[in-house]
Coordinates of C-alpha atoms and ligand atoms in Angstrom, one line a residue:
M1 CA 31.9 11.0 143.7
I2 CA 30.2 8.5 145.6
S3 CA 30.2 9.1 149.5
R4 CA 31.9 7.0 152.2
R5 CA 28.6 5.7 153.4
H6 CA 27.4 4.7 149.8
A7 CA 30.9 3.2 149.0
A8 CA 30.8 0.9 152.0
L9 CA 27.3 -0.1 151.3
A10 CA 28.0 -0.7 147.7
G11 CA 30.6 -3.1 148.8
V12 CA 28.5 -4.9 151.2
V13 CA 25.8 -5.4 148.4
A14 CA 28.4 -6.6 145.9
A15 CA 29.2 -9.3 148.6
V16 CA 25.7 -10.2 149.0
V17 CA 25.3 -10.6 145.4
A18 CA 28.4 -12.7 145.0
L19 CA 27.4 -14.9 147.9
G20 CA 23.6 -14.9 146.9
T21 CA 24.2 -15.8 143.2
A22 CA 26.8 -18.5 144.1
E23 CA 24.0 -20.5 145.7
P24 CA 22.0 -21.4 142.7
V25 CA 25.1 -22.4 140.9
A26 CA 26.2 -24.6 144.0
V27 CA 22.8 -26.4 143.4
L28 CA 24.3 -28.1 140.4
T29 CA 27.9 -28.3 141.7
G30 CA 27.0 -29.4 145.4
P31 CA 26.3 -27.4 148.5
R32 CA 30.0 -27.8 149.7
S33 CA 31.1 -25.8 146.7
A34 CA 29.1 -22.6 147.8
P35 CA 31.8 -20.2 148.9
L36 CA 31.0 -19.7 152.5
I37 CA 30.6 -23.3 153.1
A38 CA 33.8 -24.0 151.4
V39 CA 35.7 -21.3 153.1
G40 CA 34.1 -22.2 156.3
G41 CA 35.2 -25.9 156.0
V42 CA 38.7 -24.8 155.5
V43 CA 38.6 -22.7 158.4
V44 CA 37.0 -25.6 160.6
D45 CA 39.9 -27.8 159.4
L46 CA 42.5 -25.0 160.0
V47 CA 41.5 -23.2 163.2
P48 CA 44.1 -23.9 166.0
E49 CA 42.6 -26.5 168.6
P50 CA 42.2 -24.3 171.5
L51 CA 39.9 -21.8 169.6
K52 CA 37.9 -24.9 168.4
Q53 CA 37.5 -25.9 172.2
F54 CA 36.6 -22.4 173.0
A55 CA 33.8 -22.5 170.2
I56 CA 32.6 -25.9 171.4
A57 CA 32.5 -24.8 175.0
V58 CA 30.6 -21.4 174.1
F59 CA 28.5 -22.5 171.5
G60 CA 28.1 -26.1 172.0
T61 CA 26.5 -28.0 169.3
Y62 CA 25.6 -24.6 167.6
D63 CA 29.4 -24.0 167.1
K64 CA 28.9 -24.3 163.2
I65 CA 26.2 -21.7 162.9
A66 CA 28.4 -19.3 165.1
L67 CA 31.2 -20.1 162.6
L68 CA 29.0 -19.1 159.8
V69 CA 27.5 -16.0 161.5
G70 CA 31.0 -14.9 162.5
T71 CA 32.3 -15.5 158.9
A72 CA 29.4 -13.6 157.5
L73 CA 30.0 -10.6 159.7
L74 CA 33.7 -10.5 159.1
L75 CA 32.9 -10.8 155.3
A76 CA 30.6 -7.8 155.6
G77 CA 33.4 -5.7 157.3
F78 CA 35.9 -6.7 154.4
A79 CA 33.2 -6.0 151.7
A80 CA 32.6 -2.3 153.1
L81 CA 36.2 -1.7 153.1
L82 CA 36.6 -3.1 149.5
G83 CA 33.7 -0.7 148.7
L84 CA 35.6 2.3 150.2
A85 CA 38.8 1.3 148.2
A86 CA 36.7 0.8 145.1
A87 CA 35.5 4.7 145.6
R88 CA 39.1 5.9 145.3
R89 CA 40.2 3.3 142.8
L90 CA 37.9 0.9 141.1
V91 CA 40.5 -1.4 140.3
V92 CA 41.5 -1.9 143.9
G93 CA 38.0 -2.9 144.8
L94 CA 37.7 -5.4 142.0
A95 CA 41.1 -6.6 142.8
G96 CA 39.8 -7.3 146.5
I97 CA 36.8 -9.2 145.1
A98 CA 39.2 -11.4 142.6
A99 CA 41.3 -12.2 145.6
F100 CA 38.0 -13.4 147.4
A101 CA 37.4 -15.4 144.4
V102 CA 40.7 -16.9 144.5
L103 CA 40.1 -17.9 148.1
G104 CA 36.6 -19.2 147.3
V105 CA 37.9 -21.3 144.3
A106 CA 41.0 -22.5 146.4
A107 CA 38.7 -23.7 149.3
A108 CA 36.2 -25.4 147.0
L109 CA 38.9 -27.2 145.2
T110 CA 40.8 -28.6 148.2
R111 CA 37.7 -30.0 150.0
P112 CA 37.9 -33.7 149.9
G113 CA 36.4 -35.1 146.7
A114 CA 36.2 -31.7 144.9
D115 CA 36.4 -31.5 141.1
A116 CA 36.9 -28.4 138.9
F117 CA 33.3 -27.6 138.6
D118 CA 33.3 -26.9 142.3
A119 CA 35.2 -23.6 141.1
L120 CA 32.1 -22.3 139.5
P121 CA 29.8 -21.0 142.4
S122 CA 32.9 -18.7 143.4
L123 CA 33.6 -17.8 140.0
V124 CA 30.2 -16.8 139.0
G125 CA 29.3 -15.1 142.3
A126 CA 32.9 -13.0 142.1
G127 CA 31.8 -12.1 138.6
L128 CA 28.5 -10.9 139.4
G129 CA 30.0 -9.3 142.6
G130 CA 32.6 -7.3 140.8
L131 CA 29.8 -6.2 138.2
T132 CA 27.8 -4.9 141.0
L133 CA 30.6 -3.1 142.5
W134 CA 31.4 -1.4 139.3
A135 CA 27.7 -0.5 138.5
F136 CA 27.4 1.4 141.8
V137 CA 30.8 3.0 142.2
A138 CA 31.4 3.9 138.7
G139 CA 28.6 2.5 136.6
P140 CA 25.1 3.3 136.0
L141 CA 23.8 2.9 139.5
S142 CA 26.5 5.5 140.9
P143 CA 24.7 7.8 143.1
D144 CA 26.7 10.4 140.9
P145 CA 27.2 8.6 137.6
A146 CA 30.5 9.6 135.8
G147 CA 28.6 10.1 132.5
A148 CA 26.1 12.6 133.9
D149 CA 27.8 14.5 136.8
R150 CA 31.3 14.8 135.4
K151 CA 29.9 17.7 133.4
R152 CA 29.8 21.0 134.9
P153 CA 26.5 21.8 136.6
G154 CA 24.4 23.7 134.0
Q155 CA 26.0 22.5 131.1
G156 CA 23.4 20.4 129.5
P157 CA 20.0 21.7 128.6
D158 CA 18.1 19.2 130.6
R159 CA 20.2 19.8 133.6
A160 CA 19.8 23.4 133.4
G161 CA 15.9 22.9 133.2
V162 CA 16.1 20.7 136.3
D163 CA 18.0 23.3 138.1
R164 CA 15.3 26.0 137.1
A165 CA 12.6 23.9 138.1
R166 CA 13.9 23.4 141.5
A167 CA 15.3 26.6 142.2
G168 CA 12.0 28.1 143.1
Q169 CA 11.4 25.5 145.7
G170 CA 13.4 27.5 148.2
P171 CA 15.7 26.4 151.0
D172 CA 13.1 24.5 152.9
R173 CA 12.7 21.8 150.3
H174 CA 14.5 19.3 152.4
E175 CA 12.3 19.5 155.3
V176 CA 9.5 19.4 153.1
D177 CA 10.7 16.1 151.6
L178 CA 11.1 14.5 155.0
A179 CA 7.9 15.6 156.3
D180 CA 5.7 14.7 153.3
G181 CA 4.5 11.1 154.1
E182 CA 3.5 10.6 150.4
Q183 CA 7.1 11.2 149.4
A184 CA 8.2 8.2 151.4
G185 CA 9.8 6.5 148.1
A186 CA 10.9 9.7 146.8
P187 CA 14.4 11.2 146.7
R188 CA 15.6 12.2 150.1
S189 CA 18.4 14.6 150.4
T190 CA 19.9 15.2 153.8
P191 CA 19.6 18.7 155.1
P192 CA 22.7 21.0 154.3
P193 CA 25.7 19.6 156.3
P194 CA 27.2 21.3 159.0
P195 CA 30.3 23.1 158.0
A196 CA 32.7 20.5 159.2
A197 CA 31.2 17.8 157.3
A198 CA 30.7 20.1 154.2
A199 CA 34.3 20.5 154.3
F200 CA 34.9 16.9 154.4
A201 CA 32.6 16.3 151.5
R202 CA 34.1 18.9 149.5
E203 CA 37.6 17.4 150.1
E204 CA 36.2 14.1 148.9
E205 CA 34.8 15.7 146.0
T206 CA 37.8 17.8 144.8
P207 CA 40.0 14.9 143.0
G208 CA 37.6 14.7 140.3
G209 CA 38.1 18.4 139.8
W210 CA 34.3 19.2 139.7
E211 CA 31.5 20.0 141.9
P212 CA 28.4 18.1 141.7
A213 CA 25.2 19.9 141.3
R214 CA 23.4 19.5 144.4
H215 CA 20.0 19.2 142.9
D216 CA 21.1 16.2 140.7
V217 CA 22.1 14.1 143.7
P218 CA 18.5 13.0 144.8
E219 CA 18.0 11.7 141.4
S220 CA 20.9 9.5 141.0
R221 CA 20.8 8.7 144.8
R222 CA 17.2 7.2 144.2
R223 CA 18.8 5.1 141.5
F224 CA 21.5 4.0 143.7
L225 CA 19.3 3.2 146.6
R226 CA 16.7 1.3 144.4
G227 CA 19.5 -0.6 142.8
V228 CA 20.7 -1.5 146.4
G229 CA 17.2 -2.7 147.4
L230 CA 16.5 -4.7 144.0
L231 CA 20.0 -6.3 144.0
T232 CA 19.9 -7.3 147.7
G233 CA 16.5 -8.6 147.1
A234 CA 17.3 -10.4 144.1
A235 CA 20.4 -11.9 145.5
A236 CA 18.6 -12.9 148.8
V237 CA 15.9 -14.7 146.8
A238 CA 18.8 -16.4 144.6
G239 CA 20.6 -17.2 147.9
L240 CA 17.6 -18.5 149.7
G241 CA 16.0 -20.3 146.6
G242 CA 19.3 -21.9 145.8
H243 CA 19.7 -23.0 149.4
W244 CA 16.2 -24.7 149.3
L245 CA 16.6 -26.2 146.1
A246 CA 19.7 -27.8 147.3
G247 CA 17.9 -29.1 150.3
R248 CA 15.4 -30.9 147.9
R249 CA 18.2 -32.4 146.4
G250 CA 19.2 -33.9 149.6
V251 CA 18.5 -37.7 150.6
S252 CA 15.6 -37.3 153.2
A253 CA 13.4 -38.8 150.3
A254 CA 15.8 -41.9 149.7
R255 CA 16.0 -42.4 153.4
E256 CA 12.5 -42.5 153.9
A257 CA 12.2 -45.2 151.1
V258 CA 14.7 -47.4 153.2
T259 CA 13.1 -50.4 154.7
L260 CA 15.4 -51.9 157.4
P261 CA 15.7 -55.5 157.6
A262 CA 14.5 -57.3 160.9
P263 CA 17.7 -58.1 163.1
A264 CA 18.7 -61.8 162.9
T265 CA 20.1 -61.0 166.7
P266 CA 17.5 -58.6 168.3
A267 CA 18.7 -56.4 171.2
P268 CA 18.4 -57.7 174.6
P269 CA 15.1 -55.9 176.0
V270 CA 15.7 -52.9 178.3
P271 CA 15.3 -54.4 181.7
T272 CA 12.5 -53.0 183.7
G273 CA 13.9 -50.2 186.1
A274 CA 16.5 -49.3 183.8
D275 CA 14.8 -45.9 183.5
L276 CA 13.9 -44.3 186.5
S277 CA 11.9 -41.8 184.6
L278 CA 12.7 -38.9 186.8
P279 CA 12.3 -35.3 185.6
R280 CA 15.6 -34.0 184.4
L281 CA 17.3 -37.4 184.5
A282 CA 18.5 -38.3 181.0
P283 CA 16.3 -41.0 179.8
Y284 CA 18.0 -44.5 179.4
V285 CA 17.4 -44.4 175.8
T286 CA 18.1 -41.2 173.9
P287 CA 15.6 -40.1 171.2
N288 CA 17.2 -39.5 167.7
R289 CA 16.2 -35.9 167.8
E290 CA 17.6 -35.4 171.1
F291 CA 20.9 -37.3 170.4
Y292 CA 24.0 -35.0 170.4
R293 CA 25.6 -34.4 167.2
I294 CA 29.3 -33.7 166.7
D295 CA 31.2 -33.6 163.5
T296 CA 33.2 -31.2 161.3
A297 CA 30.7 -31.0 158.4
L298 CA 29.3 -27.7 157.8
V299 CA 26.8 -29.1 155.2
V300 CA 25.4 -32.4 156.3
P301 CA 26.8 -34.8 153.7
Q302 CA 24.0 -36.3 151.4
V303 CA 24.9 -39.6 150.4
D304 CA 22.7 -41.6 148.1
P305 CA 22.1 -45.0 149.4
V306 CA 21.8 -46.3 145.7
T307 CA 25.4 -45.1 144.9
W308 CA 26.9 -45.6 148.2
R309 CA 29.7 -48.3 148.3
L310 CA 32.0 -49.4 151.1
R311 CA 35.5 -50.4 150.1
I312 CA 37.5 -52.5 152.6
H313 CA 41.0 -52.3 151.3
G314 CA 44.6 -51.3 152.2
R315 CA 46.8 -54.2 153.8
V316 CA 44.1 -56.8 153.1
R317 CA 44.5 -60.0 151.3
N318 CA 41.0 -59.7 150.3
P319 CA 39.7 -56.4 149.3
I320 CA 35.9 -56.0 149.6
E321 CA 33.4 -53.7 147.9
L322 CA 29.9 -53.6 149.2
S323 CA 26.7 -51.8 148.2
F324 CA 23.9 -50.7 150.4
D325 CA 21.8 -53.8 149.3
D326 CA 24.7 -55.9 149.7
L327 CA 24.9 -54.7 153.3
L328 CA 21.3 -55.0 154.2
A329 CA 21.4 -58.6 152.9
R330 CA 23.7 -59.7 155.6
P331 CA 22.6 -60.7 159.0
M332 CA 21.9 -57.9 161.3
V333 CA 22.4 -57.3 164.9
E334 CA 20.8 -54.9 167.0
R335 CA 22.5 -53.6 170.1
Y336 CA 22.3 -50.8 172.5
V337 CA 25.4 -48.8 172.6
T338 CA 26.3 -45.6 174.6
L339 CA 28.3 -43.1 172.5
A340 CA 30.4 -40.4 173.9
C341 CA 32.5 -37.5 172.6
V342 CA 35.9 -37.2 173.9
S343 CA 35.0 -33.4 174.1
N344 CA 32.5 -34.0 176.6
E345 CA 33.4 -32.0 179.6
V346 CA 32.9 -33.3 183.2
G347 CA 28.8 -33.1 183.9
G348 CA 28.4 -32.6 179.9
D349 CA 25.8 -33.8 177.8
L350 CA 27.7 -35.0 174.6
I351 CA 26.9 -38.5 175.1
G352 CA 23.9 -40.6 174.3
N353 CA 22.5 -44.1 174.1
A354 CA 20.7 -45.7 171.3
R355 CA 19.6 -48.9 169.8
W356 CA 21.8 -49.4 166.8
L357 CA 21.3 -52.0 163.9
G358 CA 24.1 -53.1 161.7
V359 CA 26.5 -55.7 160.6
P360 CA 29.3 -56.8 162.9
I361 CA 32.5 -55.1 161.6
K362 CA 34.5 -58.1 162.7
E363 CA 32.9 -60.5 160.2
L364 CA 33.8 -58.1 157.4
L365 CA 37.4 -57.8 158.6
D366 CA 37.7 -61.4 158.9
E367 CA 36.6 -61.8 155.3
A368 CA 38.9 -59.2 154.1
D369 CA 41.7 -60.9 155.9
P370 CA 43.9 -58.1 157.2
E371 CA 47.8 -58.6 156.9
E372 CA 49.6 -58.8 160.2
G373 CA 51.0 -55.6 161.5
A374 CA 47.9 -53.7 160.1
D375 CA 46.8 -52.5 163.5
Q376 CA 44.7 -49.6 162.5
V377 CA 41.4 -49.4 160.6
V378 CA 40.9 -46.1 159.3
G379 CA 37.1 -45.3 158.7
R380 CA 36.9 -42.7 155.9
A381 CA 33.7 -40.6 155.4
V382 CA 32.5 -39.0 152.2
D383 CA 33.5 -35.7 153.5
G384 CA 37.1 -37.0 154.0
W385 CA 36.9 -37.0 157.7
T386 CA 38.9 -39.9 159.1
C387 CA 39.1 -42.0 162.3
G388 CA 41.6 -44.5 163.4
T389 CA 40.3 -47.5 165.2
P390 CA 42.7 -50.4 166.6
T391 CA 42.2 -53.5 164.3
S392 CA 42.3 -55.7 167.7
V393 CA 39.4 -53.6 169.2
L394 CA 37.3 -54.3 166.0
R395 CA 38.0 -58.1 166.2
D396 CA 38.0 -58.7 169.9
G397 CA 34.3 -59.9 169.6
R398 CA 32.6 -56.6 171.1
D399 CA 29.5 -55.5 169.2
A400 CA 31.4 -53.0 166.8
L401 CA 28.7 -52.3 164.2
L402 CA 28.4 -50.7 160.6
A403 CA 25.3 -49.3 161.6
V404 CA 22.3 -48.6 159.4
G405 CA 19.7 -48.1 161.9
M406 CA 19.2 -46.0 165.1
N407 CA 16.4 -46.5 167.5
G408 CA 14.2 -48.5 165.0
E409 CA 15.0 -45.9 162.1
P410 CA 17.3 -45.8 159.3
L411 CA 20.1 -43.5 160.5
P412 CA 19.1 -39.8 160.7
V413 CA 21.2 -38.0 157.8
Q414 CA 23.0 -36.0 160.5
H415 CA 23.9 -39.1 162.4
G416 CA 25.7 -40.8 159.4
F417 CA 22.9 -41.9 156.8
P418 CA 23.2 -44.4 155.2
V419 CA 26.0 -46.2 157.1
R420 CA 28.2 -45.4 160.2
M421 CA 30.5 -47.0 162.6
V422 CA 29.6 -47.4 166.2
V423 CA 32.4 -49.0 168.5
P424 CA 31.4 -49.7 172.1
G425 CA 34.1 -48.4 174.5
L426 CA 35.8 -46.0 172.2
Y427 CA 35.0 -42.2 171.9
G428 CA 33.5 -41.2 168.7
Y429 CA 36.5 -39.4 167.3
V430 CA 38.5 -42.7 167.0
S431 CA 35.5 -44.9 166.1
A432 CA 32.2 -43.7 164.9
C433 CA 32.7 -42.5 161.5
K434 CA 29.5 -41.3 160.1
W435 CA 28.8 -41.3 156.2
V436 CA 31.5 -44.1 156.0
T437 CA 32.6 -45.1 152.6
E438 CA 36.1 -46.8 153.3
L439 CA 37.8 -49.0 155.9
E440 CA 41.3 -48.9 155.1
L441 CA 43.5 -51.3 156.9
T442 CA 47.0 -49.6 157.8
S443 CA 49.1 -49.0 160.9
F444 CA 49.2 -46.5 163.3
A445 CA 52.8 -45.8 162.6
D446 CA 51.9 -45.1 159.0
F447 CA 48.5 -43.0 159.2
D448 CA 47.3 -40.3 161.5
A449 CA 43.5 -39.7 161.5
Y450 CA 41.9 -36.6 161.3
W451 CA 42.1 -35.3 165.1
V452 CA 45.6 -37.0 165.8
P453 CA 47.6 -33.9 164.2
R454 CA 45.5 -31.6 165.9
G455 CA 46.6 -32.7 169.3
W456 CA 44.4 -35.4 170.1
S457 CA 45.4 -39.0 171.2
A458 CA 45.5 -41.7 168.4
Q459 CA 44.0 -44.1 171.0
G460 CA 40.7 -43.1 172.7
P461 CA 39.2 -45.8 175.0
V462 CA 36.1 -44.1 177.1
K463 CA 37.1 -42.9 180.6
T464 CA 34.9 -44.0 183.5
Q465 CA 32.6 -41.1 184.2
S466 CA 29.4 -40.1 186.2
R467 CA 27.1 -37.3 186.2
I468 CA 24.5 -35.8 188.5
D469 CA 21.4 -34.9 186.5
T470 CA 19.1 -34.0 189.3
P471 CA 19.0 -31.8 191.6
R472 CA 20.7 -29.3 188.9
A473 CA 23.4 -27.1 189.8
R474 CA 22.1 -23.8 191.6
S475 CA 18.6 -25.3 192.0
R476 CA 16.7 -24.8 195.3
P477 CA 15.3 -28.1 196.5
A478 CA 13.1 -28.3 199.5
A479 CA 14.6 -29.7 202.8
G480 CA 13.7 -33.2 203.4
P481 CA 14.2 -36.4 201.3
V482 CA 15.7 -35.4 198.1
T483 CA 16.2 -38.0 195.2
V484 CA 19.9 -37.4 193.8
A485 CA 20.2 -39.2 190.5
G486 CA 22.4 -39.3 187.3
V487 CA 24.1 -41.5 184.7
A488 CA 27.4 -43.2 184.8
W489 CA 29.4 -44.8 182.0
A490 CA 32.3 -47.0 181.5
Q491 CA 31.6 -48.6 178.1
H492 CA 32.4 -52.2 177.4
R493 CA 34.1 -52.4 181.3
G494 CA 30.8 -51.6 183.0
V495 CA 30.0 -49.6 186.1
R496 CA 30.3 -51.5 189.3
R497 CA 29.8 -48.7 191.7
V498 CA 28.6 -45.0 192.1
E499 CA 29.1 -43.2 195.2
V500 CA 27.9 -39.5 196.3
R501 CA 29.0 -37.3 199.1
V502 CA 27.6 -34.0 200.5
D503 CA 29.9 -31.4 201.5
D504 CA 33.2 -33.4 201.5
G505 CA 31.4 -36.0 203.9
P506 CA 31.7 -39.7 203.8
W507 CA 31.0 -41.3 200.3
R508 CA 27.6 -43.1 200.1
E509 CA 26.8 -46.0 197.7
A510 CA 24.0 -44.9 195.1
T511 CA 21.6 -47.6 193.8
L512 CA 22.3 -48.7 190.4
A513 CA 19.3 -49.1 188.1
P514 CA 19.8 -52.4 185.8
A515 CA 21.3 -51.8 182.4
V516 CA 21.3 -53.8 179.0
S517 CA 25.0 -54.6 178.8
T518 CA 28.2 -53.1 179.8
D519 CA 28.1 -51.2 176.7
T520 CA 25.6 -48.6 177.9
W521 CA 25.3 -46.0 180.4
V522 CA 23.5 -46.8 183.7
Q523 CA 21.2 -44.7 185.7
W524 CA 21.9 -44.2 189.6
S525 CA 20.0 -42.7 192.5
W526 CA 20.6 -41.9 196.1
R527 CA 18.2 -40.7 198.6
W528 CA 19.5 -37.6 200.4
D529 CA 17.9 -35.9 203.6
A530 CA 18.6 -32.5 202.6
T531 CA 19.1 -29.9 205.2
P532 CA 18.7 -26.2 204.8
G533 CA 21.5 -24.3 203.5
E534 CA 24.0 -24.4 200.7
H535 CA 25.5 -28.0 199.9
T536 CA 28.0 -29.5 197.5
L537 CA 27.1 -32.9 195.9
Q538 CA 29.8 -34.9 194.1
V539 CA 29.8 -38.1 192.3
R540 CA 32.4 -40.8 191.1
A541 CA 32.0 -44.0 189.7
T542 CA 34.1 -47.2 189.9
D543 CA 34.3 -49.5 186.6
A544 CA 34.1 -53.4 186.7
A545 CA 37.7 -53.5 186.9
G546 CA 37.7 -51.7 190.3
E547 CA 39.1 -48.3 189.0
T548 CA 37.7 -45.4 190.5
Q549 CA 37.3 -42.0 188.8
P550 CA 40.3 -39.7 189.7
E551 CA 39.5 -36.5 191.7
R552 CA 41.8 -34.7 189.5
R553 CA 40.5 -32.5 187.0
S554 CA 42.0 -32.8 183.6
P555 CA 40.8 -31.1 180.3
V556 CA 39.1 -32.8 177.5
A557 CA 42.3 -32.9 175.2
P558 CA 44.0 -35.1 174.4
D559 CA 41.9 -38.1 175.5
G560 CA 39.0 -37.3 177.5
A561 CA 38.4 -35.3 180.8
T562 CA 38.6 -36.6 184.3
G563 CA 37.5 -35.4 187.5
W564 CA 34.4 -35.4 189.8
H565 CA 31.0 -33.9 188.8
T566 CA 30.1 -31.5 191.6
V567 CA 27.0 -29.5 191.8
T568 CA 26.1 -26.8 194.5
V569 CA 22.4 -26.3 195.4
T570 CA 20.7 -24.3 198.0
V571 CA 18.3 -26.5 200.1
A572 CA 15.3 -24.0 201.1
Ligands
MTE601 N1 32.4 -38.1 159.0 C1 32.5 -37.8 160.5 N2 32.1 -38.7 161.2 C2 32.3 -38.3 162.6 C3 32.7 -37.3 163.0 C4 33.1 -36.1 162.1 O1 33.4 -35.2 162.3 N3 32.8 -36.5 160.8 N4 32.8 -36.8 164.4 C5 32.8 -38.0 165.3 C6 32.7 -37.6 166.6 S1 34.0 -36.5 167.4 C7 31.7 -38.0 167.5 S2 31.8 -37.8 169.1 C8 30.6 -38.9 166.9 C9 29.4 -38.2 167.1 O2 28.2 -38.8 166.4 P1 26.7 -38.2 166.7 O3 27.0 -36.8 165.9 O4 26.0 -39.2 165.9 O5 26.5 -38.1 168.0 O6 30.7 -39.0 165.5 C10 32.0 -39.2 164.9 N5 31.9 -39.4 163.6
MO602 MO1 33.6 -36.4 169.6

């Protein structure tokens, strides 16, 4: 009979085999069909909003890794329990694996755009995982294989021989084993258990109605442990290799092959002085690799520009379908636009400014000719994610783009390659569809985009905000003149004024750096004569319409945080 520790280990190894062997299969069927990713994707779509907020708050943009690691740990726990169950009744363990297979298959098949082949990784993985569990618990790799050990000790001639051979080694054999360096890989039996444990072991062993020959255990245990090592190693190789292969099937090569056309209308140059270039102050233009990333995709969608198509359809008189080349052939405009996430807390960094190259969405919509009443344009991504943008906003003349370029490069894959939406003045969740393949004209009454049923507002204009970047909270600037600086934004309206105050004193007007347009954030600075002691700095911005940020703190849900960014420093 297999011990509890071994049974739990067998369960975990079976799970590792299941997940590892599913990976190479997923190379053929697509990374989203791998069980962990498929189930993780469902979890992302299903977890209650507060939990997701918590995850973003705690793990920031590492929330996905946290989710996968958490899922893996949870799975390991379940697998150990399944191993224990299997030791009592194998069918129970196998049924547990089958249940996980059903979960994996269901998750993979319900992902947007899935086909029947997506069931394969879970099925193959579960099959091999089940086989592994059987082999360890009741099959040839069992630390106490049924075939051999269900015989009474001393029954067979070879067994008797072993018993005899070992009998002479005396009671100290175990200690010899443990002390002998040369025996590193050799069977190790633990010292005789204390009486209580022995009783427990005995109890575990009784249901079979037999007593194992103690001297046989090292033989079969060695086989068991070797099996554990070999199968774990093989599953790891299969898993990592499959993962690596899947990565090679990605679109980074296709991305590198893209040559962006020159813009018909280049972006206005960044005015001198727009970037104060202060340490710790966010640069006016955010480099691509530092640009925040927020999306629901557990694996970054790999969209081949050769097969990419954009359909503009729904309530339009002229449905349009465009290829990537069609898009690139159109006159491109280039614009600086600051993108912000609705989940950005006061003082947070889920915001960035980039130079985007793309085709005005307005021109495409004008050609498609929306019907009256089609007040919502639903951007739909390859991964099924959707956002709903007011048709009026997309047609009011602002630089809403179907973007292909970001800061002079094709869009990074994480940021939506080959094509995404960028709409000045709206939070990303209602406007910035990455990996976009459809623009569907509908109405707000008829369709709720991804985040709306999850408690977020259907309308998401960016709220006026300001942030202190320097000095940092809890820093210790020296007494004397201190440059207080940060960024402020009110995309498409523009920032009129930024004010700073110290310790609830009078508001002082900060100096605004120039900006390219009202669609980007602006840097501000204010010279503070800092006196020793603890001080609280606060900032607030007023937009071009004269509206000042409210002091009242409101949470990010349902339509963006409000409140004044406040930092406390100790002047030395
Ligand atoms: N396909 C897809 N596009 C998406 C999202 C998503 O989850 N899936 N998230 C949106 C949100 S909430 C934001 S804030 C922006 C962020 O864009 P970035 O990752 O390029 O900064 O993308 C938007 N586009
Ligand atoms: Mo967002």
